[in-house]
């Protein structure tokens, strides 16, 4: 969890928030009961901690996580 103890600038926070909102509102998330919004948020934070800032790549990564949890 140490990688989650980072500071992010406002644009990065906005991208992460948008990614989370888009994923949890998507039908692919809504039909999955095995992954919680918190787990998606943690995954997005981990991706951002590794340097990812692209909205579409953050969302794609989260959807891959959903697929793996199926």
mmCIF file of C-alpha atoms in Angstrom:
data_model
loop_
_atom_site.group_PDB
_atom_site.id
_atom_site.type_symbol
_atom_site.label_atom_id
_atom_site.label_comp_id
_atom_site.label_asym_id
_atom_site.label_seq_id
_atom_site.Cartn_x
_atom_site.Cartn_y
_atom_site.Cartn_z
ATOM 1 C CA UNK A 1 0.000 0.000 0.000
ATOM 2 C CA UNK A 2 3.001 2.323 0.147
ATOM 3 C CA UNK A 3 2.547 3.142 -3.543
ATOM 4 C CA UNK A 4 -0.836 4.646 -2.660
ATOM 5 C CA UNK A 5 0.769 7.228 -0.367
ATOM 6 C CA UNK A 6 1.507 9.641 -3.175
ATOM 7 C CA UNK A 7 0.376 13.166 -3.826
ATOM 8 C CA UNK A 8 -1.380 13.861 -7.088
ATOM 9 C CA UNK A 9 -1.974 17.164 -8.827
ATOM 10 C CA UNK A 10 -5.506 18.332 -9.554
ATOM 11 C CA UNK A 11 -5.554 17.203 -13.220
ATOM 12 C CA UNK A 12 -4.433 13.701 -12.229
ATOM 13 C CA UNK A 13 -7.088 13.485 -9.525
ATOM 14 C CA UNK A 14 -9.688 14.608 -12.058
ATOM 15 C CA UNK A 15 -8.618 11.892 -14.514
ATOM 16 C CA UNK A 16 -8.674 9.220 -11.811
ATOM 17 C CA UNK A 17 -12.108 10.365 -10.635
ATOM 18 C CA UNK A 18 -13.445 10.329 -14.189
ATOM 19 C CA UNK A 19 -12.035 6.855 -14.787
ATOM 20 C CA UNK A 20 -13.651 5.545 -11.605
ATOM 21 C CA UNK A 21 -16.997 7.159 -12.393
ATOM 22 C CA UNK A 22 -16.994 5.841 -15.954
ATOM 23 C CA UNK A 23 -16.119 2.304 -14.868
ATOM 24 C CA UNK A 24 -18.654 1.985 -12.065
ATOM 25 C CA UNK A 25 -21.450 3.372 -14.253
ATOM 26 C CA UNK A 26 -20.667 0.967 -17.097
ATOM 27 C CA UNK A 27 -22.858 -2.110 -17.568
ATOM 28 C CA UNK A 28 -19.761 -4.348 -17.425
ATOM 29 C CA UNK A 29 -19.207 -3.233 -13.839
ATOM 30 C CA UNK A 30 -22.862 -3.307 -12.864
ATOM 31 C CA UNK A 31 -23.217 -6.988 -13.765
ATOM 32 C CA UNK A 32 -20.108 -7.966 -11.760
ATOM 33 C CA UNK A 33 -20.788 -8.580 -8.106
ATOM 34 C CA UNK A 34 -17.278 -9.855 -7.396
ATOM 35 C CA UNK A 35 -15.530 -6.462 -7.634
ATOM 36 C CA UNK A 36 -16.454 -3.493 -5.464
ATOM 37 C CA UNK A 37 -16.082 0.202 -6.340
ATOM 38 C CA UNK A 38 -13.371 0.383 -3.689
ATOM 39 C CA UNK A 39 -11.382 -2.343 -5.442
ATOM 40 C CA UNK A 40 -11.694 -0.476 -8.730
ATOM 41 C CA UNK A 41 -10.546 2.749 -7.034
ATOM 42 C CA UNK A 42 -7.525 1.015 -5.506
ATOM 43 C CA UNK A 43 -6.644 -0.461 -8.893
ATOM 44 C CA UNK A 44 -6.844 2.966 -10.534
ATOM 45 C CA UNK A 45 -4.679 4.447 -7.769
ATOM 46 C CA UNK A 46 -2.119 1.692 -8.287
ATOM 47 C CA UNK A 47 -2.035 2.406 -12.002
ATOM 48 C CA UNK A 48 -1.585 6.122 -11.345
ATOM 49 C CA UNK A 49 1.166 5.374 -8.828
ATOM 50 C CA UNK A 50 3.005 3.527 -11.588
ATOM 51 C CA UNK A 51 2.752 6.622 -13.775
ATOM 52 C CA UNK A 52 -0.393 6.070 -15.825
ATOM 53 C CA UNK A 53 -2.300 9.291 -16.492
ATOM 54 C CA UNK A 54 -4.292 8.465 -19.627
ATOM 55 C CA UNK A 55 -8.032 8.214 -18.991
ATOM 56 C CA UNK A 56 -8.668 5.512 -21.572
ATOM 57 C CA UNK A 57 -5.766 3.354 -20.402
ATOM 58 C CA UNK A 58 -6.884 3.678 -16.773
ATOM 59 C CA UNK A 59 -10.383 2.567 -17.724
ATOM 60 C CA UNK A 60 -9.122 -0.264 -19.936
ATOM 61 C CA UNK A 61 -6.951 -1.531 -17.118
ATOM 62 C CA UNK A 62 -9.906 -1.448 -14.720
ATOM 63 C CA UNK A 63 -12.087 -3.354 -17.185
ATOM 64 C CA UNK A 64 -9.321 -5.946 -17.595
ATOM 65 C CA UNK A 65 -9.384 -6.351 -13.822
ATOM 66 C CA UNK A 66 -13.151 -6.885 -14.001
ATOM 67 C CA UNK A 67 -12.717 -9.505 -16.705
ATOM 68 C CA UNK A 68 -10.084 -11.320 -14.677
ATOM 69 C CA UNK A 69 -12.397 -11.377 -11.647
ATOM 70 C CA UNK A 70 -15.200 -13.002 -13.614
#
